[in-house]
Amino acid sequence: GVGANCPELVAMCDVESGAVCKDEIGTYSCLCPEGTEGDGFRLIPRLKPDGKGGFIGSMVPRGYKGGTGCRDTSRPVIEILGPNPKVFQVAKVNGLKGVMRTGEDADSHERVKTLNAEHRSGYERDLRSMIRATSGAELCATTAKPNVRPTDCIRATDRTYKGLVDLTGNVSVGEPISKDGSPLHWRVPYNVVDEAGNKAKTVWREVIIKEVDLNDFEQHAIKEARANHEEDVKMAVNDAIIKERKRAATLNNNNKDTVGCSACKPCNCNDQQGTADMLTVNECDEVCDRKISAAIASQRSSTSTSTCDLQYAESSSPESGIPIIDGMIVFMEELIGKYALMMLFFGCTLSTALFVLGRTISALISTGPDVRTYYHTRDDDEREK
């Protein structure tokens, strides 16, 4: 074969590492993919170093430097998920307190100080124990999401020539380190290394221990639960927005491919009379919504024969056109639920139908004072004759 008789003609690119062979006049070269480095070649035994940085042999490929291949140099990226800082609340150490406020004597003050120091000395031990027992899952657990997995607390990815590689399961959680020697403020490191030995930049989760007075402990717990719930809702909304934008982009691309509609202009607030820098995110979103609504209304009222698909625009605005009714429906769904609202509407419709039917029957058979009754008499017979 060609490989046995003419080895010079066989490309020796390191294709397993993503190298691509480039044909050139009288020779060839090997190109490494993005995120890697090296000459892109495998070792070519027939080529020997000449001692001057070159190689001796027939047909030395362009760029050959000893067959270093393509080494992955892309560092993984770690992203912290969940609360950061993570806050632990503990009851503050105090002596016996009565209803009447009295001065604290020196012995009581020293005793409380000693108890407080002993209490704080166990924070590190307790923190290490929780991290080891849960593999770090406790650091992202909240009252809203108490049952989490270690992989719910962190995300690690590595971008390679094959695509994005998930390294979340390989992340290691380090031991807590006191910040500035404080027993109330700690930092927990996260690290990961990819298959090529590239180490990600260490990221840290802050851990804060709050000593709360026993009388205020319940209020602080409620406040923390509310804050955690708001954070979870915010993250869920952000995830939903990202998914919806991806869906809209995909749908827009499909529509452009099928019906040939022109691309929509990007929504921005630069035309707001030079006040774009003063607009908040919500205000900018309102401006964009108005632009989208105006564009939809204009296209619907147009007499052109354009077949552009308004599926996404219509699906993103499911309102009935009457804001008051839409608001009432949304409010009732949130208050009693979707199915309960359907049952309520059905009950109201049935009650109205029965009421109308009853009134109709009553009007037909009623003999009240407002109803005039006629009887056939002899005078009627005479008149008929």
Short mmCIF file of C-alpha atoms in Angstrom, two decimals:
data_model
loop_
_atom_site.label_atom_id
_atom_site.label_comp_id
_atom_site.label_asym_id
_atom_site.label_seq_id
_atom_site.Cartn_x
_atom_site.Cartn_y
_atom_site.Cartn_z
CA GLY A 1 0.00 0.00 0.00
CA VAL A 2 0.90 3.67 -0.10
CA GLY A 3 1.73 3.72 3.61
CA ALA A 4 4.27 0.91 3.30
CA ASN A 5 5.93 2.04 0.08
CA CYS A 6 5.64 5.82 0.42
CA PRO A 7 5.24 6.80 4.09
CA GLU A 8 5.92 10.41 3.17
CA LEU A 9 2.49 10.57 1.55
CA VAL A 10 0.59 9.54 4.69
CA ALA A 11 -0.57 12.50 6.76
CA MET A 12 0.50 12.20 10.40
CA CYS A 13 -1.91 14.70 11.97
CA ASP A 14 -3.08 14.10 15.52
CA VAL A 15 -6.73 13.74 14.53
CA GLU A 16 -7.67 12.16 17.89
CA SER A 17 -6.84 15.49 19.52
CA GLY A 18 -8.79 17.44 16.92
CA ALA A 19 -6.02 18.32 14.48
CA VAL A 20 -7.11 19.05 10.91
CA CYS A 21 -4.91 18.29 7.90
CA LYS A 22 -4.36 21.20 5.50
CA ASP A 23 -3.15 20.38 2.03
CA GLU A 24 -0.45 22.70 0.70
CA ILE A 25 1.67 22.85 -2.41
CA GLY A 26 4.29 20.10 -2.14
CA THR A 27 3.55 19.42 1.53
CA TYR A 28 0.86 19.60 4.21
CA SER A 29 0.38 21.02 7.70
CA CYS A 30 -1.72 20.14 10.73
CA LEU A 31 -3.90 22.74 12.48
CA CYS A 32 -4.90 22.39 16.11
CA PRO A 33 -8.43 23.40 17.15
CA GLU A 34 -9.21 26.40 19.34
CA GLY A 35 -8.34 25.90 22.99
CA THR A 36 -5.34 23.68 22.26
CA GLU A 37 -1.70 24.20 21.40
CA GLY A 38 1.06 22.16 19.70
CA ASP A 39 2.27 21.39 16.20
CA GLY A 40 -0.73 19.14 15.50
CA PHE A 41 1.42 16.18 14.40
CA ARG A 42 1.97 12.73 15.74
CA LEU A 43 5.58 11.55 16.09
CA ILE A 44 7.12 10.77 12.69
CA PRO A 45 9.90 8.19 13.37
CA ARG A 46 11.60 8.63 9.99
CA LEU A 47 12.42 12.29 10.78
CA LYS A 48 15.45 12.89 13.00
CA PRO A 49 16.43 16.15 14.73
CA ASP A 50 19.30 17.99 13.05
CA GLY A 51 20.42 19.69 16.27
CA LYS A 52 19.50 23.12 14.95
CA GLY A 53 15.78 23.02 15.68
CA GLY A 54 14.97 21.32 12.38
CA PHE A 55 14.60 17.74 11.17
CA ILE A 56 16.40 15.56 8.67
CA GLY A 57 14.44 13.36 6.28
CA SER A 58 12.46 13.33 3.09
CA MET A 59 9.52 15.73 2.89
CA VAL A 60 9.35 17.37 6.31
CA PRO A 61 5.76 18.62 6.75
CA ARG A 62 5.29 22.33 7.28
CA GLY A 63 5.17 23.21 10.98
CA TYR A 64 6.42 19.86 12.26
CA LYS A 65 8.17 20.32 15.64
CA GLY A 66 8.64 16.79 16.84
CA GLY A 67 5.05 15.59 17.00
CA THR A 68 3.75 17.41 20.05
CA GLY A 69 0.16 16.87 18.95
CA CYS A 70 -2.64 19.14 20.23
CA ARG A 71 -2.65 19.67 23.97
CA ASP A 72 -5.84 20.94 25.59
CA THR A 73 -5.10 24.28 27.25
CA SER A 74 -8.68 25.39 27.93
CA ARG A 75 -9.32 25.77 31.64
CA PRO A 76 -12.64 24.55 33.05
CA VAL A 77 -15.06 27.10 34.47
CA ILE A 78 -16.84 26.72 37.83
CA GLU A 79 -20.10 28.48 38.64
CA ILE A 80 -21.55 28.63 42.16
CA LEU A 81 -25.26 27.84 42.44
CA GLY A 82 -27.52 28.56 45.36
CA PRO A 83 -27.05 31.11 48.15
CA ASN A 84 -23.73 32.90 48.28
CA PRO A 85 -23.08 33.80 51.02
CA LYS A 86 -24.60 30.88 52.88
CA VAL A 87 -25.90 32.08 56.23
CA PHE A 88 -26.18 29.95 59.38
CA GLN A 89 -28.08 31.32 62.35
CA VAL A 90 -27.30 30.30 65.91
CA ALA A 91 -28.65 31.48 69.25
CA LYS A 92 -26.49 34.06 70.88
CA VAL A 93 -24.96 33.06 74.20
CA ASN A 94 -26.33 35.15 77.07
CA GLY A 95 -26.73 34.86 80.75
CA LEU A 96 -30.02 34.71 82.61
CA LYS A 97 -32.15 37.75 81.78
CA GLY A 98 -35.21 38.92 83.64
CA VAL A 99 -38.07 41.15 82.62
CA MET A 100 -36.75 44.08 84.63
CA ARG A 101 -33.53 45.47 83.27
CA THR A 102 -30.76 45.36 85.83
CA GLY A 103 -27.06 45.95 85.56
CA GLU A 104 -24.84 42.98 84.71
CA ASP A 105 -22.17 42.24 87.29
CA ALA A 106 -18.56 41.51 86.38
CA ASP A 107 -18.75 37.78 87.19
CA SER A 108 -21.77 37.29 84.95
CA HIS A 109 -20.10 39.21 82.13
CA GLU A 110 -16.94 37.09 82.32
CA ARG A 111 -18.96 33.89 82.44
CA VAL A 112 -20.91 34.89 79.31
CA LYS A 113 -17.66 35.86 77.58
CA THR A 114 -16.12 32.48 78.38
CA LEU A 115 -19.21 30.61 77.19
CA ASN A 116 -19.27 32.66 74.01
CA ALA A 117 -15.62 31.87 73.21
CA GLU A 118 -16.20 28.16 73.85
CA HIS A 119 -19.31 28.25 71.70
CA ARG A 120 -17.50 29.89 68.77
CA SER A 121 -14.62 27.44 68.95
CA GLY A 122 -16.97 24.69 67.75
CA TYR A 123 -18.19 26.50 64.64
CA GLU A 124 -15.34 25.25 62.47
CA ARG A 125 -15.79 21.68 63.63
CA ASP A 126 -19.54 21.78 62.98
CA LEU A 127 -19.06 23.35 59.56
CA ARG A 128 -16.49 20.75 58.48
CA SER A 129 -18.77 17.96 59.72
CA MET A 130 -21.77 19.25 57.73
CA ILE A 131 -19.72 19.61 54.54
CA ARG A 132 -18.30 16.10 54.80
CA ALA A 133 -21.61 14.47 55.73
CA THR A 134 -23.48 16.04 52.80
CA SER A 135 -20.58 16.30 50.29
CA GLY A 136 -21.15 20.05 50.31
CA ALA A 137 -24.91 19.91 49.62
CA GLU A 138 -25.68 21.70 52.89
CA LEU A 139 -24.01 24.82 51.52
CA CYS A 140 -26.82 25.38 48.99
CA ALA A 141 -29.75 23.96 50.94
CA THR A 142 -32.51 26.42 51.83
CA THR A 143 -35.83 26.26 53.62
CA ALA A 144 -37.54 26.30 50.21
CA LYS A 145 -35.26 23.53 48.84
CA PRO A 146 -34.05 21.44 51.78
CA ASN A 147 -33.41 18.24 49.81
CA VAL A 148 -30.65 19.08 47.35
CA ARG A 149 -27.77 17.13 45.85
CA PRO A 150 -24.11 18.17 45.80
CA THR A 151 -24.37 18.77 42.04
CA ASP A 152 -27.15 21.32 42.71
CA CYS A 153 -24.63 23.58 44.45
CA ILE A 154 -22.07 23.93 41.68
CA ARG A 155 -21.67 23.74 37.91
CA ALA A 156 -18.39 23.04 36.12
CA THR A 157 -17.91 22.94 32.35
CA ASP A 158 -14.94 22.52 30.05
CA ARG A 159 -15.01 23.79 26.47
CA THR A 160 -13.17 21.37 24.16
CA TYR A 161 -13.02 20.83 20.40
CA LYS A 162 -15.65 18.10 20.85
CA GLY A 163 -18.04 20.53 22.54
CA LEU A 164 -18.96 21.45 26.09
CA VAL A 165 -18.01 18.81 28.66
CA ASP A 166 -19.80 18.67 32.01
CA LEU A 167 -17.34 18.28 34.90
CA THR A 168 -19.79 19.00 37.73
CA GLY A 169 -19.43 15.51 39.17
CA ASN A 170 -15.64 15.97 39.44
CA VAL A 171 -15.72 19.15 41.51
CA SER A 172 -14.04 18.86 44.91
CA VAL A 173 -15.21 20.84 47.94
CA GLY A 174 -12.36 22.06 50.10
CA GLU A 175 -12.14 22.67 53.82
CA PRO A 176 -13.56 25.92 55.20
CA ILE A 177 -11.02 28.67 55.78
CA SER A 178 -11.60 31.47 58.25
CA LYS A 179 -11.65 34.92 56.68
CA ASP A 180 -9.38 37.34 58.54
CA GLY A 181 -9.35 34.95 61.50
CA SER A 182 -13.02 35.59 62.29
CA PRO A 183 -15.00 32.66 63.73
CA LEU A 184 -18.15 34.11 62.12
CA HIS A 185 -16.94 34.40 58.50
CA TRP A 186 -15.66 31.47 56.46
CA ARG A 187 -14.79 30.68 52.85
CA VAL A 188 -15.21 27.29 51.17
CA PRO A 189 -13.18 26.59 47.97
CA TYR A 190 -14.29 24.63 44.90
CA ASN A 191 -11.79 23.10 42.46
CA VAL A 192 -11.84 20.84 39.40
CA VAL A 193 -9.28 19.50 36.90
CA ASP A 194 -10.08 18.30 33.37
CA GLU A 195 -8.65 15.22 31.65
CA ALA A 196 -5.75 17.23 30.23
CA GLY A 197 -4.71 18.39 33.69
CA ASN A 198 -5.97 21.96 33.32
CA LYS A 199 -7.10 23.30 36.67
CA ALA A 200 -10.04 25.65 36.90
CA LYS A 201 -9.79 28.94 38.74
CA THR A 202 -10.75 28.35 42.35
CA VAL A 203 -14.12 29.81 43.29
CA TRP A 204 -15.22 30.49 46.84
CA ARG A 205 -18.53 30.33 48.65
CA GLU A 206 -18.84 32.70 51.56
CA VAL A 207 -20.26 31.28 54.79
CA ILE A 208 -21.51 33.68 57.44
CA ILE A 209 -22.57 32.68 60.94
CA LYS A 210 -25.07 35.05 62.54
CA GLU A 211 -25.46 35.02 66.28
CA VAL A 212 -29.05 36.03 66.92
CA ASP A 213 -30.64 36.88 70.24
CA LEU A 214 -33.11 34.22 71.31
CA ASN A 215 -35.97 36.71 71.40
CA ASP A 216 -35.35 37.69 67.76
CA PHE A 217 -34.48 34.22 66.49
CA GLU A 218 -37.94 33.42 65.11
CA GLN A 219 -38.21 36.73 63.25
CA HIS A 220 -34.79 36.24 61.68
CA ALA A 221 -35.72 32.68 60.62
CA ILE A 222 -38.91 33.93 58.93
CA LYS A 223 -36.99 36.72 57.23
CA GLU A 224 -34.36 34.29 55.95
CA ALA A 225 -37.03 31.88 54.65
CA ARG A 226 -38.73 34.74 52.79
CA ALA A 227 -35.42 35.89 51.29
CA ASN A 228 -34.59 32.34 50.17
CA HIS A 229 -38.01 31.97 48.58
CA GLU A 230 -37.63 35.26 46.70
CA GLU A 231 -34.20 34.19 45.46
CA ASP A 232 -35.58 30.85 44.26
CA VAL A 233 -38.41 32.61 42.44
CA LYS A 234 -35.95 35.03 40.85
CA MET A 235 -33.74 32.19 39.63
CA ALA A 236 -36.76 30.29 38.27
CA VAL A 237 -37.95 33.39 36.41
CA ASN A 238 -34.48 33.97 34.95
CA ASP A 239 -34.27 30.34 33.79
CA ALA A 240 -37.73 30.60 32.22
CA ILE A 241 -36.75 33.82 30.41
CA ILE A 242 -33.59 32.22 29.03
CA LYS A 243 -35.53 29.17 27.79
CA GLU A 244 -38.22 31.35 26.24
CA ARG A 245 -35.64 33.48 24.45
CA LYS A 246 -33.98 30.36 23.06
CA ARG A 247 -37.37 29.04 21.94
CA ALA A 248 -38.20 32.37 20.33
CA ALA A 249 -34.86 32.48 18.54
CA THR A 250 -35.37 28.95 17.21
CA LEU A 251 -38.91 29.74 16.11
CA ASN A 252 -37.78 32.97 14.47
CA ASN A 253 -35.09 31.11 12.53
CA ASN A 254 -37.59 28.48 11.42
CA ASN A 255 -40.05 31.15 10.31
CA LYS A 256 -37.38 32.96 8.32
CA ASP A 257 -36.44 29.72 6.60
CA THR A 258 -40.03 28.79 5.72
CA VAL A 259 -41.75 32.05 4.82
CA GLY A 260 -38.79 34.30 4.02
CA CYS A 261 -39.79 37.13 6.34
CA SER A 262 -37.32 39.92 6.95
CA ALA A 263 -35.54 39.90 10.31
CA CYS A 264 -37.01 42.06 13.04
CA LYS A 265 -35.02 45.07 14.15
CA PRO A 266 -33.34 44.58 17.54
CA CYS A 267 -35.30 46.05 20.41
CA ASN A 268 -33.43 48.88 22.13
CA CYS A 269 -34.08 52.10 23.97
CA ASN A 270 -31.58 54.29 22.14
CA ASP A 271 -34.35 56.34 20.55
CA GLN A 272 -35.84 57.54 23.82
CA GLN A 273 -34.69 61.12 23.28
CA GLY A 274 -31.25 60.55 24.68
CA THR A 275 -32.50 59.14 28.00
CA ALA A 276 -31.48 55.52 27.40
CA ASP A 277 -28.87 55.66 30.12
CA MET A 278 -31.51 56.74 32.63
CA LEU A 279 -33.97 53.91 31.90
CA THR A 280 -34.16 50.94 34.21
CA VAL A 281 -34.40 47.36 32.95
CA ASN A 282 -38.14 47.22 33.60
CA GLU A 283 -38.69 50.53 31.80
CA CYS A 284 -36.68 49.32 28.84
CA ASP A 285 -38.72 46.09 28.75
CA GLU A 286 -41.93 48.13 28.72
CA VAL A 287 -40.62 50.15 25.76
CA CYS A 288 -39.76 46.93 23.93
CA ASP A 289 -43.21 45.44 24.66
CA ARG A 290 -44.88 48.54 23.22
CA LYS A 291 -42.74 48.28 20.09
CA ILE A 292 -43.61 44.61 19.64
CA SER A 293 -47.34 45.30 20.14
CA ALA A 294 -47.24 48.14 17.64
CA ALA A 295 -45.45 45.98 15.09
CA ILE A 296 -47.98 43.16 15.53
CA ALA A 297 -50.92 45.56 15.19
CA SER A 298 -49.37 47.13 12.11
CA GLN A 299 -48.79 43.78 10.46
CA ARG A 300 -52.32 42.56 11.28
CA SER A 301 -53.91 45.69 9.82
CA SER A 302 -51.70 45.65 6.73
CA THR A 303 -53.36 44.77 3.43
CA SER A 304 -50.24 43.18 2.02
CA THR A 305 -50.13 39.50 1.14
CA SER A 306 -47.26 38.77 3.51
CA THR A 307 -47.42 35.30 5.01
CA CYS A 308 -45.12 35.97 7.94
CA ASP A 309 -45.96 33.76 10.87
CA LEU A 310 -47.19 35.56 13.98
CA GLN A 311 -47.30 32.42 16.05
CA TYR A 312 -44.67 33.50 18.54
CA ALA A 313 -45.94 37.07 18.77
CA GLU A 314 -49.46 35.84 19.43
CA SER A 315 -48.37 33.16 21.87
CA SER A 316 -46.33 35.69 23.83
CA SER A 317 -49.44 37.88 24.25
CA PRO A 318 -52.29 35.52 25.23
CA GLU A 319 -54.44 38.31 26.62
CA SER A 320 -58.04 38.64 25.45
CA GLY A 321 -57.60 42.32 24.64
CA ILE A 322 -59.43 43.59 27.77
CA PRO A 323 -56.81 44.28 30.47
CA ILE A 324 -59.34 44.37 33.35
CA ILE A 325 -60.79 40.94 32.50
CA ASP A 326 -57.31 39.50 31.93
CA GLY A 327 -56.15 40.84 35.28
CA MET A 328 -59.18 39.41 37.07
CA ILE A 329 -58.67 35.98 35.49
CA VAL A 330 -54.99 35.91 36.43
CA PHE A 331 -55.79 37.06 39.98
CA MET A 332 -58.47 34.38 40.44
CA GLU A 333 -56.15 31.67 39.07
CA GLU A 334 -53.46 32.63 41.56
CA LEU A 335 -55.99 32.85 44.39
CA ILE A 336 -57.97 29.61 44.00
CA GLY A 337 -56.19 27.71 41.26
CA LYS A 338 -56.94 26.98 37.62
CA TYR A 339 -59.30 24.03 38.10
CA ALA A 340 -61.20 25.66 40.93
CA LEU A 341 -61.70 28.72 38.71
CA MET A 342 -63.12 26.51 35.94
CA MET A 343 -65.54 24.91 38.40
CA LEU A 344 -66.58 28.36 39.63
CA PHE A 345 -67.30 29.56 36.10
CA PHE A 346 -69.27 26.38 35.39
CA GLY A 347 -71.29 26.78 38.59
CA CYS A 348 -72.09 30.43 37.82
CA THR A 349 -73.16 29.55 34.28
CA LEU A 350 -75.39 26.70 35.49
CA SER A 351 -76.95 28.86 38.22
CA THR A 352 -77.71 31.62 35.72
CA ALA A 353 -79.29 29.15 33.29
CA LEU A 354 -81.49 27.64 36.03
CA PHE A 355 -82.53 31.09 37.19
CA VAL A 356 -83.56 32.18 33.68
CA LEU A 357 -85.40 28.88 33.12
CA GLY A 358 -87.26 29.23 36.44
CA ARG A 359 -88.33 32.78 35.68
CA THR A 360 -89.55 31.75 32.24
CA ILE A 361 -91.65 28.88 33.60
CA SER A 362 -93.01 31.10 36.36
CA ALA A 363 -94.07 33.73 33.83
CA LEU A 364 -95.91 31.13 31.74
CA ILE A 365 -97.99 29.58 34.55
CA SER A 366 -98.34 32.52 36.92
CA THR A 367 -101.93 33.71 37.91
CA GLY A 368 -100.97 36.73 39.93
CA PRO A 369 -102.74 40.11 39.99
CA ASP A 370 -100.67 41.34 37.06
CA VAL A 371 -101.91 38.53 34.82
CA ARG A 372 -105.26 39.06 32.98
CA THR A 373 -107.40 35.90 32.58
CA TYR A 374 -110.08 35.55 29.90
CA TYR A 375 -113.15 33.19 30.01
CA HIS A 376 -115.46 32.18 27.14
CA THR A 377 -119.06 33.38 27.90
CA ARG A 378 -122.44 33.43 26.16
CA ASP A 379 -121.82 37.00 25.07
CA ASP A 380 -118.83 35.73 23.17
CA ASP A 381 -121.03 33.18 21.42
CA GLU A 382 -123.49 35.92 20.44
CA ARG A 383 -120.71 38.07 19.11
CA GLU A 384 -119.33 35.17 17.12
CA LYS A 385 -122.79 34.66 15.49
#
